[in-house]
Amino acid sequence: MRKLAVSASFLSEKHCTVIGETAQRCGFTPDFFLDTPLSPAQAADYEVIYGEPSRALLRGATSLRWFCSCFAGVEAITDESLFHRPDVLLTNSAGAYGLTIAEHITMVTLMLLRKMPQCMEDMRQHHWNRIPSMGSIYGSTITVLGTGDIGTQFARRAKAMGAAAVYGVRRRQQPCDSAFDRIYSTEQLSQILPRTEILVMALPATAETAGILNRERIALLPKNALVINVGRGTAIDQEALMEALNEDRLAGAALDVMVPEPLPEDHPLWHTKNLLLTPHISGQTSLPETVDRNVDMFCRDLENYASGRPLTHLVDRRRGY
Amino acid sequence: MRKLAVSASFLSEKHCTVIGETAQRCGFTPDFFLDTPLSPAQAADYEVIYGEPSRALLRGATSLRWFCSCFAGVEAITDESLFHRPDVLLTNSAGAYGLTIAEHITMVTLMLLRKMPQCMEDMRQHHWNRIPSMGSIYGSTITVLGTGDIGTQFARRAKAMGAAAVYGVRRRQQPCDSAFDRIYSTEQLSQILPRTEILVMALPATAETAGILNRERIALLPKNALVINVGRGTAIDQEALMEALNEDRLAGAALDVMVPEPLPEDHPLWHTKNLLLTPHISGQTSLPETVDRNVDMFCRDLENYASGRPLTHLVDRRRGY
């Protein structure tokens, strides 16, 4: 029997059973590392590993042919030197997190539009104040940077809630989910920012996305605009964003990702005006549906792998996602 | 020319122009009371008044034939003694608030499911913690008490976000918006509570709705259930709700309405576990769209009134809404 290691703390007994049955059907013996993660020394035994991305683990995995990351973002493990052979396959779990992150984006967008951070602070102090002005997803113009599973799932919800327009921005202009009214290329981003009221960023960390929302582009957004980032903190010029918020050149922002994480105690982001911070929780695996999809995606690709078919969630290591 | 008084602080110049043009077309001269509300003494001059519900104003309105409340809830002004003749027409603005309140319900539901009150308290203290368990609107079973504009607008959003089932509960079982999977009568409420994960209450204050969520019915809800109330505080046995929350017999609640309002400084609701309080802001007029709809509804009924057609938003004073 061929050897498979499953190293993930979030799996329930039900998920282990599903993986075990699929593995057996595919000719694999699975070993589960749930409470204590697989060590780099142990990793040497396995042909296939499904788990959290770890550079040390990959360096130790000298029999590896396929690593499936249970996270969506794999930017930490794309350099070739981590793999003992260039043809080791790398897949990610982008697609498992769209649902939970889309609900997070919907929530923080409404919280910013409806001034909930201020309202909750008032309530904490038992002050009974009304909210002087609110906004709405209904009738708003939304631009979504990144049209993958996350961006698409959010776009569908925004359209259902009556957004006037939902634009998608991706590397190349090409057909996309019908939830998007129109797709623009990254080169066209600056041209739609001036009419964007809600900018949602759901991009992987790659060379191309680093600093994509730079100082110049932040300045193109209207004063009433909101910025929501659930991708990677590197996509935003944080200094420029903090300045724009503190000077009321933007109405608000919600960051679930930032640089660095965790945020140090003395970081100025903690005290930035109209900024809603969450500690990288938009996509975590605490939603049962997310784990179900994660396991389901791995099992389907395990069947593909065993049958010699191409893997669905293959990462292009040079591109970074 | 017949006399119309418009007494509402939230109207912009644009709205006053629209009302002025409609009034003229209908043979009315409108007087606007924007900064200082119409007084009971002044009210005596007017055949039609459009404004905030006020018992004193109605008592003074001795020429009144039609009062249009710019609020949806009119329970404070339904007793006959306030009206100088029994045939004075009363309309409300139910229908103007569905959009903004549906966005509020969506927001607080997601906030409870995703443990945002705890997360924001952690962030306030700069504690970088993950969220141990979350829920989702996707796949959930939702019961909406009250299938008017608010309940329907929320039901549509919940279905679009993938709720497994959205049940509507109303006085009588009858056809409803297709966003509801099924409509139950109030008598059947107790039978669906045990499988309700999210209970949304959007009811007017009437004799029938007072205490509708009583101690016995709260006990029928599962331990993981959430209760959201945007109607009137009188609909819930608050003591029983506080006990259930504090004893973890319910997972959480969000109250935008409560008894009394504003909440006194020493009220135990302030310290109830897993309770998200907002100060009756879900439907306020700070959303431009709400004011647009409010004015539009009044103007349409003004055309109806002037032409002798029935008014669309007529209130049955004996029924209370």
XYZ file of C-alpha atoms in Angstrom:
642
model
C 0.000 0.000 0.000
C 1.139 3.553 -0.781
C 1.493 5.982 2.083
C -0.662 9.057 2.806
C -0.275 11.419 5.792
C -3.162 13.593 6.929
C -1.976 16.358 9.272
C -4.783 18.743 10.267
C -6.185 19.609 13.666
C -9.658 20.594 12.459
C -10.837 17.191 11.182
C -13.674 15.408 12.938
C -14.090 11.621 13.146
C -16.585 11.823 10.292
C -14.014 13.510 8.033
C -11.312 10.968 8.934
C -13.703 8.157 8.021
C -14.406 9.723 4.618
C -10.689 10.215 3.939
C -9.921 6.680 5.155
C -12.493 5.102 2.835
C -11.366 7.162 -0.164
C -7.715 6.344 0.544
C -8.399 2.631 0.766
C -10.327 2.712 -2.514
C -7.318 4.453 -4.093
C -4.748 2.001 -2.735
C -3.411 4.222 0.066
C -2.913 3.600 3.785
C -3.647 6.852 5.600
C -1.944 7.910 8.835
C -3.700 10.680 10.761
C -1.860 13.396 12.705
C -4.632 15.383 14.370
C -3.485 16.525 17.822
C 0.264 16.470 17.128
C 1.209 17.575 13.613
C 3.353 15.448 11.319
C 7.057 16.205 11.978
C 9.614 16.864 9.197
C 11.376 13.584 10.130
C 8.132 11.583 9.858
C 7.312 13.327 6.592
C 10.064 11.436 4.780
C 7.864 8.307 4.637
C 4.967 9.693 2.667
C 4.119 9.867 -1.023
C 1.112 12.130 -0.369
C 0.615 14.671 2.430
C -2.593 16.608 3.117
C -2.211 19.350 5.709
C -1.174 22.847 6.690
C 1.582 24.414 4.561
C 4.976 24.180 6.297
C 8.396 24.807 4.805
C 10.136 22.514 7.301
C 7.717 19.695 6.542
C 8.285 19.971 2.803
C 12.075 19.988 3.238
C 11.792 16.727 5.178
C 9.405 15.107 2.713
C 11.948 13.236 0.622
C 9.496 10.670 -0.814
C 6.839 13.262 -1.612
C 5.002 13.271 -4.948
C 1.983 15.429 -3.989
C 1.360 17.964 -1.241
C -2.210 19.182 -0.745
C -2.400 22.339 1.370
C -5.602 22.581 3.397
C -5.203 26.371 3.223
C -5.998 28.442 0.143
C -2.951 30.727 0.272
C 0.297 28.861 -0.464
C 2.680 31.787 -1.026
C 4.944 30.545 1.801
C 5.696 27.245 0.065
C 6.049 28.011 -3.631
C 9.851 28.212 -3.915
C 11.308 25.265 -5.733
C 14.088 24.666 -3.208
C 11.520 23.241 -0.765
C 10.703 20.323 -3.062
C 13.085 17.375 -3.497
C 12.077 17.047 -7.167
C 10.638 19.677 -9.516
C 7.724 17.430 -10.502
C 6.278 17.188 -6.989
C 2.660 18.306 -7.316
C 1.298 21.122 -5.141
C -2.435 21.738 -4.728
C -4.304 24.182 -2.498
C -7.800 24.349 -1.031
C -8.966 27.537 -2.726
C -12.669 26.915 -3.213
C -13.298 25.616 0.302
C -13.291 29.085 1.838
C -15.500 31.073 -0.547
C -18.688 30.546 1.401
C -17.397 31.529 4.841
C -15.343 34.453 3.506
C -18.279 35.738 1.430
C -20.390 35.792 4.608
C -17.562 37.621 6.390
C -17.334 40.237 3.606
C -21.111 40.739 3.622
C -21.033 41.185 7.396
C -18.150 43.677 7.615
C -19.432 45.643 4.616
C -22.805 46.087 6.328
C -21.064 46.879 9.632
C -19.086 49.686 7.998
C -22.069 51.007 6.021
C -24.265 50.980 9.136
C -21.598 52.391 11.504
C -21.701 49.365 13.796
C -18.246 49.835 15.362
C -19.391 53.234 16.677
C -22.785 51.872 17.704
C -21.203 48.979 19.631
C -18.842 51.351 21.398
C -21.861 53.512 22.356
C -23.676 50.425 23.645
C -20.602 49.342 25.606
C -20.806 52.673 27.417
C -24.618 52.449 27.665
C -25.035 55.525 25.452
C -28.303 55.460 23.508
C -27.414 57.322 20.296
C -28.918 57.228 16.848
C -26.766 56.752 13.744
C -26.592 60.016 11.782
C -26.031 58.482 8.353
C -25.938 55.012 6.902
C -25.210 53.405 3.585
C -26.581 50.316 1.919
C -25.378 47.452 -0.250
C -28.596 48.062 -2.197
C -27.872 50.502 -4.988
C -24.113 50.578 -4.426
C -21.306 50.172 -6.941
C -18.931 47.397 -5.926
C -15.563 46.402 -7.360
C -14.178 42.979 -6.503
C -10.455 42.478 -6.979
C -10.005 38.778 -7.609
C -12.779 36.794 -9.276
C -12.075 33.357 -7.813
C -14.364 31.426 -5.496
C -14.350 34.113 -2.774
C -14.942 37.058 -5.094
C -17.639 35.193 -7.001
C -19.514 34.007 -3.907
C -19.534 37.550 -2.563
C -20.561 39.029 -5.924
C -23.602 36.728 -6.004
C -24.673 37.841 -2.534
C -24.127 41.525 -3.345
C -26.247 41.252 -6.497
C -28.993 39.435 -4.578
C -28.963 42.287 -2.061
C -29.528 44.801 -4.834
C -26.085 46.244 -5.601
C -26.397 48.560 -8.607
C -23.240 47.146 -10.212
C -20.639 44.540 -9.292
C -17.433 44.744 -11.299
C -14.793 42.024 -11.238
C -11.113 42.762 -11.747
C -8.716 39.991 -12.795
C -5.378 39.605 -14.522
C -6.901 39.134 -17.919
C -10.326 40.186 -19.157
C -12.222 36.945 -19.749
C -15.682 35.448 -19.202
C -16.709 35.122 -15.584
C -19.632 34.226 -13.357
C -22.843 36.041 -14.258
C -22.874 37.667 -10.804
C -20.392 40.168 -12.247
C -21.840 42.920 -14.397
C -18.537 43.375 -16.132
C -14.958 42.125 -15.872
C -11.999 44.505 -16.091
C -8.328 43.668 -16.354
C -5.866 44.781 -13.697
C -4.610 47.436 -16.134
C -8.109 48.969 -16.136
C -8.380 49.065 -12.335
C -7.489 52.756 -12.018
C -10.248 53.685 -14.427
C -13.049 52.149 -12.288
C -11.794 53.160 -8.829
C -13.282 56.700 -9.010
C -16.803 55.215 -9.239
C -16.235 52.390 -6.745
C -18.106 52.729 -3.445
C -17.140 49.344 -2.011
C -13.768 47.837 -2.955
C -13.418 44.174 -1.998
C -9.962 42.605 -2.248
C -9.727 38.807 -2.416
C -6.356 38.230 -4.062
C -3.643 35.648 -3.483
C -0.180 36.915 -2.526
C 1.862 36.950 -5.713
C 4.468 39.227 -7.260
C 1.707 40.843 -9.316
C -0.682 41.522 -6.421
C 1.885 42.967 -3.983
C 1.007 46.615 -3.412
C -1.730 46.568 -6.050
C -3.725 49.051 -3.947
C -0.970 51.622 -3.807
C -1.043 55.268 -2.725
C -2.031 56.541 -6.175
C -4.930 54.115 -6.485
C -6.159 54.813 -2.935
C -6.290 58.503 -3.932
C -8.587 57.597 -6.864
C -11.308 56.199 -4.583
C -14.159 58.578 -3.661
C -14.390 59.940 -0.123
C -17.367 57.727 0.730
C -15.604 54.528 -0.381
C -15.009 51.470 1.795
C -12.086 49.048 1.406
C -12.408 45.421 2.515
C -9.403 43.088 2.349
C -9.670 39.346 2.968
C -6.832 38.205 0.672
C -3.353 39.071 1.869
C -2.095 42.169 3.660
C 0.708 42.668 1.143
C -1.816 43.785 -1.491
C -2.272 47.188 0.197
C 0.097 50.075 0.906
C -0.852 50.105 4.594
C 0.798 53.454 5.327
C -1.188 55.135 2.576
C -4.410 53.435 3.695
C -3.947 54.564 7.302
C -3.325 58.143 6.167
C -6.408 58.173 3.927
C -8.600 56.836 6.759
C -7.204 59.180 9.394
C -7.676 62.163 7.054
C -11.255 61.161 6.092
C -10.306 60.620 2.464
C -11.964 57.194 2.798
C -15.129 56.383 4.785
C -13.874 53.131 6.281
C -12.010 49.872 5.889
C -12.194 46.316 7.196
C -8.962 44.338 7.223
C -8.901 40.651 8.056
C -5.340 40.432 6.740
C -2.487 42.845 7.365
C 1.269 43.100 7.712
C 2.459 41.759 10.099
C 0.177 39.158 11.658
C -0.419 39.015 14.551
C -0.374 42.790 14.784
C 2.185 44.005 17.369
C 0.862 45.836 20.423
C 2.267 49.221 19.320
C 1.173 49.088 15.669
C -0.628 52.233 14.389
C -3.308 50.119 12.660
C -4.874 49.562 16.104
C -5.643 53.275 16.327
C -6.598 54.064 12.744
C -9.895 55.895 12.248
C -12.938 53.984 10.912
C -10.940 50.771 10.631
C -12.517 47.443 11.564
C -9.819 44.864 12.298
C -10.348 41.105 12.567
C -7.534 38.643 13.324
C -7.408 36.674 10.032
C -10.581 34.744 10.845
C -12.659 35.250 7.709
C -11.654 31.920 6.253
C -10.635 29.806 9.183
C -11.880 26.259 9.435
C -14.344 26.765 12.285
C -17.333 26.683 9.930
C -18.321 23.010 9.455
C -19.190 23.623 5.808
C -15.622 24.838 5.146
C -14.121 21.609 6.504
C -16.627 19.491 4.561
C -15.622 21.214 1.313
C -11.918 21.050 2.148
C -12.071 17.277 2.712
C -14.309 16.754 -0.295
C -11.894 18.634 -2.566
C -8.916 16.613 -1.299
C -10.753 13.303 -1.725
C -11.752 14.134 -5.308
C -8.185 15.024 -6.148
C -6.968 11.838 -4.432
C -9.187 9.875 -6.816
C -7.755 11.917 -9.696
C -4.201 11.299 -8.486
C -4.711 7.548 -8.084
C -6.233 7.286 -11.563
C -3.509 9.378 -13.192
C -5.937 12.186 -14.078
C -4.895 15.857 -13.718
C -5.447 17.378 -10.267
C -8.205 20.021 -10.091
C -6.589 22.361 -7.593
C -3.050 22.357 -8.963
C -0.867 25.364 -8.079
C 1.494 26.879 -10.645
C 4.519 27.499 -8.394
C 6.007 30.155 -10.673
C 2.729 32.093 -10.724
C 2.202 31.561 -6.994
C -1.401 30.295 -6.931
C -56.606 75.258 -2.016
C -56.806 72.465 0.579
C -54.216 72.399 3.339
C -51.428 69.845 3.849
C -48.810 69.901 6.634
C -45.535 68.028 6.257
C -43.763 67.652 9.605
C -40.567 65.568 9.354
C -36.991 66.453 10.165
C -35.398 63.962 7.762
C -36.590 65.445 4.469
C -34.084 66.949 2.054
C -34.804 69.788 -0.356
C -35.230 67.230 -3.117
C -37.966 65.437 -1.165
C -39.765 68.697 -0.357
C -39.777 69.573 -4.054
C -41.318 66.218 -4.960
C -43.991 66.573 -2.259
C -44.651 70.186 -3.304
C -45.169 69.239 -6.943
C -47.427 66.316 -6.092
C -49.458 68.440 -3.667
C -49.987 71.167 -6.245
C -51.113 68.629 -8.826
C -53.612 67.312 -6.258
C -54.973 70.729 -5.318
C -53.129 71.079 -2.001
C -50.965 73.858 -0.572
C -48.218 72.214 1.473
C -46.642 73.799 4.560
C -43.331 72.288 5.653
C -42.258 71.921 9.297
C -38.725 70.538 9.099
C -36.615 72.003 11.902
C -39.474 72.788 14.298
C -42.260 70.204 14.263
C -45.897 71.136 13.679
C -47.513 72.073 17.030
C -50.925 70.740 18.179
C -52.345 74.284 17.897
C -51.083 74.673 14.316
C -52.394 71.192 13.466
C -55.999 72.423 13.672
C -55.674 74.051 10.225
C -54.847 70.962 8.193
C -56.929 68.454 6.278
C -53.901 66.203 5.683
C -50.810 65.758 7.871
C -47.730 63.707 6.966
C -45.280 63.273 9.822
C -44.174 61.478 12.968
C -46.941 59.885 15.030
C -47.884 62.112 17.985
C -50.924 61.797 20.238
C -50.910 65.523 21.118
C -50.781 66.489 17.447
C -53.756 64.280 16.589
C -55.807 65.664 19.490
C -55.191 69.176 18.126
C -55.968 68.253 14.524
C -59.620 69.221 14.475
C -59.902 69.594 10.684
C -58.035 66.362 9.956
C -59.287 63.871 7.361
C -56.071 61.880 6.833
C -52.929 61.378 8.912
C -49.965 59.655 7.241
C -47.378 58.422 9.751
C -43.848 58.438 8.378
C -43.093 55.580 10.796
C -44.189 51.997 10.244
C -45.316 51.267 13.811
C -48.432 53.234 14.782
C -49.460 51.409 17.964
C -49.210 54.671 19.973
C -51.911 56.407 17.917
C -54.561 53.782 17.198
C -57.070 54.626 19.934
C -60.198 56.240 18.568
C -60.308 59.006 21.199
C -57.359 60.723 19.453
C -59.371 61.360 16.294
C -62.049 64.060 16.138
C -64.173 61.880 13.821
C -64.191 58.077 13.412
C -63.741 58.339 9.649
C -60.369 60.113 9.791
C -58.007 57.985 7.713
C -54.743 56.697 9.205
C -51.931 55.332 7.042
C -48.434 54.223 7.982
C -45.132 53.882 6.132
C -44.691 50.130 6.479
C -42.908 49.209 3.282
C -40.378 52.033 3.415
C -38.228 50.284 6.019
C -37.992 46.740 4.666
C -34.741 47.313 2.812
C -32.770 48.927 5.628
C -34.146 46.561 8.288
C -33.429 43.508 6.117
C -29.796 44.655 5.836
C -29.727 45.149 9.616
C -31.095 41.625 10.219
C -28.581 40.120 7.781
C -25.761 41.966 9.546
C -26.654 41.064 13.144
C -27.437 37.460 12.195
C -23.966 37.091 10.667
C -22.415 38.913 13.641
C -23.984 36.432 16.065
C -23.160 33.393 13.908
C -19.553 34.543 13.501
C -19.091 35.628 17.149
C -18.269 39.223 16.215
C -19.139 40.793 19.588
C -16.454 38.599 21.213
C -14.011 39.220 18.369
C -14.469 42.999 18.595
C -13.950 42.920 22.351
C -10.727 40.917 21.780
C -9.606 43.461 19.184
C -10.415 46.325 21.533
C -7.991 44.778 23.993
C -5.493 43.952 21.208
C -5.900 40.210 21.819
C -5.289 38.178 18.678
C -7.604 35.181 19.154
C -9.190 32.821 16.693
C -12.915 32.042 16.794
C -13.456 28.491 18.043
C -16.749 27.854 16.244
C -18.906 29.691 13.759
C -22.237 29.220 12.089
C -23.526 30.204 8.679
C -26.711 31.491 7.077
C -25.914 28.947 4.358
C -27.655 25.706 5.205
C -29.569 27.089 8.180
C -33.259 26.807 9.003
C -34.837 30.209 9.521
C -38.268 31.156 10.828
C -39.535 34.675 10.191
C -42.347 35.902 12.415
C -44.211 38.480 10.367
C -44.267 38.195 6.570
C -44.694 41.852 5.657
C -42.158 43.973 3.791
C -39.401 43.506 6.400
C -39.836 39.747 6.765
C -40.077 39.259 3.014
C -37.034 41.388 2.172
C -34.980 39.450 4.712
C -36.332 36.085 3.525
C -35.184 36.881 -0.030
C -31.687 37.703 1.181
C -31.497 34.602 3.376
C -32.532 32.371 0.474
C -29.978 34.025 -1.809
C -27.325 33.307 0.815
C -28.230 29.620 0.786
C -30.491 29.129 3.814
C -31.775 25.551 3.767
C -35.326 26.644 4.615
C -37.061 29.938 5.348
C -40.450 29.599 7.007
C -42.857 32.490 7.378
C -45.305 32.737 10.260
C -48.372 34.954 9.989
C -51.840 35.268 11.526
C -53.472 33.189 8.853
C -51.914 30.647 6.516
C -52.147 32.194 3.049
C -50.048 32.630 -0.102
C -46.889 34.654 0.360
C -43.733 35.749 -1.406
C -41.838 32.890 -3.042
C -38.841 33.624 -0.796
C -40.662 31.640 1.884
C -40.493 27.872 1.597
C -43.666 27.527 3.595
C -46.079 29.694 5.546
C -47.357 28.641 8.961
C -50.103 30.224 11.033
C -49.376 31.666 14.475
C -51.119 28.611 15.978
C -48.487 26.395 14.329
C -45.536 28.425 15.651
C -44.753 26.073 18.549
C -44.483 23.145 16.158
C -41.671 24.700 14.072
C -39.645 26.302 16.884
C -37.788 23.047 17.785
C -36.193 22.996 14.298
C -35.602 26.752 14.036
C -31.962 27.834 14.130
C -32.543 31.524 13.434
C -35.773 33.143 14.639
C -36.401 36.587 13.162
C -39.200 38.671 14.657
C -40.611 41.535 12.575
C -44.065 42.033 14.037
C -46.107 45.155 14.731
C -47.200 45.776 18.333
C -50.766 44.523 18.608
C -52.832 42.690 21.203
C -52.101 39.448 19.358
C -48.326 39.873 19.133
C -47.730 40.962 22.758
C -45.676 38.248 24.450
C -45.884 35.946 21.420
C -42.378 34.664 22.218
C -43.220 33.613 25.759
C -41.295 31.450 28.210
C -42.786 28.195 26.904
C -41.940 28.990 23.297
C -38.389 30.129 24.171
C -37.926 26.713 25.805
C -38.886 25.022 22.512
C -35.973 26.581 20.609
C -32.812 24.458 20.262
C -29.694 25.375 22.256
C -27.891 26.648 19.135
C -30.753 28.972 18.162
C -30.479 32.733 17.672
C -33.298 35.229 18.234
C -33.388 38.537 16.340
C -36.089 41.110 17.102
C -36.600 44.234 14.998
C -40.362 44.642 15.513
C -41.408 45.717 18.969
C -39.958 44.774 22.375
C -43.387 43.787 23.706
C -43.372 40.657 21.513
C -40.846 38.898 23.797
C -40.940 37.822 27.437
C -37.672 39.636 28.172
C -37.160 38.006 31.573
C -37.409 34.545 30.052
C -35.109 35.516 27.169
C -32.440 36.864 29.545
C -32.580 33.672 31.618
C -32.272 31.447 28.547
C -29.263 33.420 27.275
C -27.510 33.575 30.639
C -28.019 29.809 31.132
C -26.795 28.949 27.594
C -30.171 27.566 26.584
C -29.927 29.862 23.537
C -26.772 30.680 21.548
C -27.440 34.388 21.155
C -29.854 37.204 20.487
C -29.868 40.601 18.808
C -32.450 43.097 20.007
C -33.007 46.401 18.256
C -36.240 46.876 20.192
C -36.832 46.254 23.883
C -38.858 47.390 26.889
C -38.266 50.141 27.877
C -36.484 52.339 25.338
C -34.058 53.909 25.938
C -32.789 51.191 28.239
C -32.144 52.527 31.766
C -28.568 52.491 33.038
C -29.212 49.706 35.578
C -31.220 47.375 33.313
C -30.069 43.705 33.322
C -30.291 43.503 29.498
C -26.998 45.454 29.373
C -25.241 42.508 31.030
C -27.010 39.567 29.419
C -24.766 36.903 27.889
C -24.415 36.676 24.093
C -26.818 39.559 23.594
C -26.166 42.160 20.879
C -28.087 45.350 21.634
C -28.700 48.206 19.196
C -30.646 51.370 20.101
C -33.684 50.998 17.797
C -31.712 51.981 14.700
C -32.541 49.173 12.288
C -35.219 51.163 10.531
C -34.364 54.762 11.171
C -34.469 57.234 8.315
C -30.726 57.764 7.931
C -30.588 55.569 4.827
C -31.413 57.769 1.792
C -33.324 54.934 0.136
C -35.665 54.716 3.147
C -36.571 58.395 2.878
C -37.042 58.116 -0.891
C -39.504 55.241 -0.420
C -41.256 56.970 2.464
C -41.879 60.105 0.375
C -42.812 58.085 -2.695
C -45.399 56.077 -0.731
C -46.950 59.249 0.714
C -47.103 60.947 -2.684
C -48.795 57.946 -4.297
C -51.375 57.857 -1.536
C -51.854 61.625 -1.847
C -52.764 61.054 -5.493
C -55.128 58.279 -4.389
C -56.668 60.526 -1.729
C -57.181 63.437 -4.114
C -58.830 61.145 -6.697
C -61.080 59.451 -4.150
C -59.332 56.091 -4.599
C -58.621 53.827 -1.580
C -55.328 54.503 0.219
C -52.705 51.782 -0.163
C -51.214 51.940 3.334
C -54.428 52.237 5.334
C -54.234 51.132 8.984
C -57.112 49.220 10.597
C -57.153 50.955 13.983
C -58.955 48.079 15.729
C -56.376 45.577 14.471
C -53.518 47.972 15.224
C -51.578 47.870 11.920
